[in-house]
Amino acid sequence: MDLGLKGKSVLVLASSKGLGKAIAQEFVREGARVMITSRDALALQTVAREMREVSGEVQAQPCDITKLTDIKELVEKTVSAFGTIDILVNNCGGPRAGNFDDLDDQAWQEAFELTLLSYIRSIREVLPYMRKNGGGKIVNIASISIKQPLDRLLLSNTLRAGVNGLSKSLSQELAKDNILINTVGPGKFATDRVIEIDQQQAERKKMTIEDLQNAAQAAIPLGRYGDPQEFAKTVVFLASDANTYITGQALIVDGGLTKAL
Ligand SMILES: NC(=O)c1ccc[n+]([C@@H]2O[C@H](COP(=O)([O-])OP(=O)(O)OC[C@H]3O[C@@H](n4cnc5c(N)ncnc54)[C@H](OP(=O)(O)O)[C@@H]3O)[C@@H](O)[C@H]2O)c1
């Protein structure tokens, strides 16, 4: 199947490591021109160099996605490098863990700015380019928590539902502009974020991280954590020319972990 991604201009938020990096890498393999971002300028340069060994069309721009000025500058830099933006992938760092009693107003505010307001702002900034092009694709990365709440991840359980609601609503508004928008929810992929959460849980439960991860993998019908590349392929398909009729959907990529219909 030809994904039609050669030469497409792609912006992937929060892409110096983990799922965001895997998504950017997959676009690069398909011949797209890709802008990667995160707060860490040095890490970004290293990742960009690594990716340029596959394709020359990778740019890197430091950006804190909780800051409107940074997002505006990121979009401007992408457009000045590639001429336009065809595809936007919204991704972010994970909100902190905790139950209701652990979270004050500041924690809620910060998580809102990180996981939801950043997506709203980046969509607002890229829409004029997509409209001018006569169409575009937006993919919002959320979490399995949009289907089934996760233990001690109250911020994710609440705010990712907002991402899904935003995505569904925009699919209705943007269809007339030929802009397709979907949400993808990861289950458990072996990234720094998941290893950190596993480590915290193992300490709380007084288990070794190996025992905790063995039990976690046994609970996944496919019997293992996913490889970030497996997640990235789904995102890239939804963002590609091969997807002409899927919009407003929330797709879970979790090896069968979620039990909800
Ligand atoms: N991995 C999974 O299985 C899984 C499951 C469910 C949900 N998720 C969600 O999917 C997203 C990605 O997960 P991941 O596992 O790939 O996380 P990760 O390995 O921790 O990577 C997070 C990325 O976000 C960047 N980032 C964090 N805060 C940022 C900010 N304010 N501005 C710009 N960039 C920022 C990080 O770079 P810097 O820190 O250098 O800025 C890094 O590139 C997270 O929201 C996570 O909660 C992941």
XYZ file of C-alpha atoms and ligand atoms in Angstrom:
309
model
C 0.000 0.000 0.000
C 1.358 3.423 -0.912
C 0.902 5.704 2.086
C 1.580 8.767 -0.074
C 3.815 10.363 2.550
C 6.824 11.228 0.394
C 7.551 14.953 0.730
C 4.660 15.583 3.152
C 5.349 18.164 5.857
C 4.807 16.623 9.292
C 4.945 18.186 12.756
C 5.201 15.765 15.694
C 4.954 17.302 19.177
C 6.980 15.858 22.095
C 9.130 13.675 19.866
C 12.620 13.408 21.391
C 11.940 9.974 22.847
C 9.331 7.281 23.453
C 6.208 7.129 21.313
C 6.677 10.588 19.763
C 10.165 9.712 18.562
C 8.975 6.369 17.158
C 6.191 8.180 15.267
C 8.613 10.744 13.826
C 11.000 7.946 12.812
C 8.240 6.092 10.994
C 7.313 9.233 9.013
C 10.993 9.696 8.129
C 11.176 6.099 6.862
C 8.186 6.881 4.618
C 10.034 9.829 3.071
C 8.159 12.644 4.818
C 9.768 15.915 5.950
C 9.543 15.917 9.719
C 9.852 18.549 12.455
C 10.683 17.082 15.866
C 10.363 18.952 19.184
C 10.827 18.742 22.929
C 12.166 21.005 25.674
C 15.668 19.519 25.543
C 17.592 21.174 22.684
C 20.633 18.939 23.060
C 18.666 15.668 23.045
C 16.755 16.921 19.999
C 19.941 17.560 18.022
C 21.146 14.025 18.744
C 17.814 12.500 17.695
C 17.660 14.674 14.551
C 21.174 13.538 13.539
C 20.180 9.912 14.052
C 17.066 10.372 11.898
C 18.933 12.213 9.120
C 20.910 9.019 8.520
C 17.643 7.628 7.144
C 16.459 10.805 5.374
C 17.795 14.350 5.052
C 14.455 15.983 5.766
C 14.446 16.314 9.549
C 14.366 19.610 11.438
C 14.430 20.102 15.201
C 13.010 23.003 17.181
C 13.018 23.226 20.988
C 9.521 23.906 22.325
C 7.740 23.734 25.662
C 4.259 22.788 24.525
C 2.712 24.384 27.619
C 3.763 27.808 26.264
C 1.715 29.489 23.533
C 4.669 31.534 22.272
C 6.732 28.351 21.862
C 3.954 26.635 19.903
C 3.542 29.643 17.610
C 7.289 29.713 16.966
C 7.367 25.956 16.354
C 4.643 26.185 13.714
C 6.331 29.193 12.071
C 9.678 27.347 11.972
C 8.047 24.258 10.452
C 6.374 26.312 7.751
C 9.537 28.254 6.971
C 11.485 24.964 6.683
C 8.952 22.913 4.687
C 6.593 25.531 3.172
C 3.440 24.231 4.886
C 2.085 21.635 7.340
C 0.171 18.649 5.966
C 0.101 16.498 9.091
C 0.034 17.334 12.802
C 0.618 14.688 15.465
C -0.178 15.974 18.945
C 1.760 14.208 21.685
C 2.853 15.298 25.165
C 4.657 14.173 28.289
C 2.540 12.143 30.700
C 0.725 13.950 33.531
C 1.859 13.042 37.029
C 0.416 10.036 38.837
C -1.860 10.335 41.846
C -5.299 9.781 43.304
C -7.799 12.592 43.949
C -6.461 13.457 47.418
C -2.919 13.804 46.064
C -3.825 16.488 43.518
C -4.217 20.196 44.217
C -5.372 22.942 41.816
C -1.864 23.479 40.535
C -1.509 19.818 39.559
C -4.816 19.961 37.675
C -3.897 23.238 35.965
C -0.476 21.976 34.880
C -1.895 18.723 33.558
C -4.577 20.618 31.620
C -1.959 22.846 30.010
C 0.278 19.875 29.165
C -2.223 17.318 27.863
C -5.144 19.304 26.463
C -4.492 23.043 26.028
C -1.266 22.272 24.111
C -3.277 20.205 21.596
C -5.944 22.922 21.267
C -3.277 25.543 20.595
C -1.280 23.554 18.068
C -4.441 22.666 16.147
C -5.440 26.345 16.098
C -2.021 27.328 14.742
C -1.847 24.696 11.958
C -5.444 24.954 10.716
C -4.865 27.966 8.415
C -2.187 26.000 6.509
C -4.311 22.869 6.218
C -7.302 24.901 5.052
C -5.160 26.645 2.466
C -3.934 23.234 1.246
C -7.494 21.961 0.885
C -7.073 19.348 3.628
C -4.870 17.720 6.227
C -4.592 15.066 8.918
C -4.431 15.467 12.679
C -3.728 12.607 15.079
C -4.010 13.163 18.836
C -2.121 10.797 21.123
C -4.050 10.106 24.325
C -4.155 6.925 26.387
C -5.988 3.681 26.948
C -7.588 5.686 29.801
C -10.139 7.082 27.319
C -11.757 3.617 27.426
C -10.901 2.342 30.890
C -9.617 4.401 33.863
C -6.118 3.543 35.057
C -5.127 3.138 38.726
C -3.622 6.287 40.269
C -3.700 8.177 36.950
C -6.652 10.426 37.718
C -5.286 13.332 35.685
C -4.934 11.152 32.609
C -8.326 9.491 33.180
C -10.010 12.912 33.256
C -8.098 15.013 30.740
C -7.585 12.402 28.003
C -11.359 12.153 27.788
C -11.204 15.865 26.931
C -8.770 15.118 24.099
C -11.172 12.517 22.766
C -14.119 14.925 23.040
C -12.150 17.652 21.283
C -11.164 15.264 18.517
C -14.708 14.010 17.944
C -16.128 17.535 17.946
C -13.495 18.797 15.530
C -14.075 15.863 13.181
C -17.570 17.275 12.677
C -16.413 20.870 12.220
C -13.388 20.172 10.029
C -14.819 17.566 7.644
C -15.963 20.335 5.279
C -12.304 21.432 5.051
C -11.228 17.850 4.251
C -9.302 17.677 7.536
C -9.493 14.260 9.195
C -8.774 14.031 12.934
C -8.480 10.943 15.113
C -7.296 9.927 18.574
C -4.996 6.997 19.284
C -4.680 5.532 22.786
C -1.608 3.516 23.734
C -1.872 0.639 26.223
C 1.582 -0.290 27.541
C 4.654 0.406 25.466
C 8.187 0.079 26.782
C 9.157 3.761 27.061
C 10.829 5.825 29.824
C 7.384 6.947 31.013
C 6.107 3.390 31.493
C 9.321 2.210 33.135
C 9.123 5.145 35.593
C 5.498 4.350 36.469
C 6.362 0.635 36.860
C 9.258 1.550 39.148
C 6.980 3.692 41.364
C 4.349 0.942 41.513
C 6.933 -1.733 42.332
C 8.219 0.389 45.228
C 4.688 0.986 46.532
C 3.796 -2.693 46.315
C 7.219 -3.753 47.688
C 7.915 -5.902 44.610
C 10.848 -6.001 42.220
C 10.224 -4.176 38.926
C 10.813 -7.506 37.091
C 8.021 -9.233 39.064
C 5.711 -6.261 38.532
C 6.371 -6.179 34.788
C 5.947 -9.956 34.451
C 2.522 -9.669 36.098
C 1.634 -6.639 33.926
C 2.616 -8.486 30.745
C 0.651 -11.566 31.779
C -2.465 -9.336 31.994
C -2.074 -8.355 28.321
C -3.700 -10.931 26.016
C -0.766 -10.682 23.566
C 1.525 -11.346 26.558
C 3.982 -8.452 26.237
C 4.417 -4.683 26.256
C 4.227 -3.146 22.793
C 7.192 -1.877 20.837
C 6.794 1.907 20.176
C 7.201 1.180 16.454
C 4.017 -0.915 16.543
C 2.169 2.111 17.888
C 3.802 4.468 15.395
C 2.614 2.453 12.392
C -1.019 2.947 13.427
C -0.555 6.701 13.802
C 1.230 6.970 10.457
C -1.527 5.053 8.684
C -4.235 7.356 10.085
C -2.200 10.397 9.011
C -1.475 9.064 5.541
C -3.192 9.364 2.164
C -4.276 5.733 2.673
C -6.773 6.986 5.238
C -9.500 8.766 3.319
C -12.602 7.944 5.390
C -11.676 7.475 9.068
C -12.276 10.584 11.161
C -13.502 11.272 14.692
C -12.434 7.829 15.877
C -10.578 6.766 18.998
C -8.389 3.772 18.301
C -6.804 1.782 21.109
C -3.489 0.022 20.460
C -2.963 -2.209 23.479
C -2.409 -5.872 22.617
C -5.962 -6.586 23.822
C -5.502 -5.108 27.325
C -8.715 -3.043 27.438
C -11.784 -5.034 28.265
C -14.312 -2.283 27.483
C -16.343 -2.668 24.271
N 4.121 4.590 26.762
C 2.904 4.144 26.958
O 2.661 2.941 26.963
C 1.769 5.096 27.210
C 0.544 4.592 27.655
C -0.515 5.472 27.842
C -0.353 6.824 27.589
N 0.869 7.279 27.166
C 1.001 8.713 26.929
O 1.606 8.947 25.658
C 2.460 10.106 25.736
C 3.875 9.725 25.317
O 4.306 8.712 26.190
P 5.826 8.187 26.226
O 5.753 6.916 26.972
O 6.425 8.225 24.890
O 6.492 9.326 27.162
P 8.037 9.682 27.357
O 8.915 8.547 26.985
O 8.102 10.221 28.748
O 8.289 10.876 26.301
C 7.635 12.099 26.470
C 8.097 13.108 25.427
O 7.411 14.327 25.690
C 8.351 15.407 25.778
N 7.792 16.429 26.651
C 7.398 16.309 27.934
N 6.918 17.474 28.395
C 7.023 18.368 27.375
C 6.728 19.748 27.236
N 6.201 20.470 28.245
N 6.985 20.347 26.048
C 7.521 19.652 25.024
N 7.812 18.346 25.088
C 7.584 17.710 26.260
C 9.616 14.736 26.304
O 10.782 15.501 26.045
P 11.398 16.557 27.096
O 11.136 16.028 28.468
O 12.845 16.626 26.724
O 10.686 17.856 26.833
C 9.586 13.442 25.480
O 10.069 13.683 24.180
C 2.406 10.570 27.205
O 1.447 11.589 27.319
C 1.942 9.345 27.948
O 1.275 9.647 29.160
C 1.922 6.458 26.975
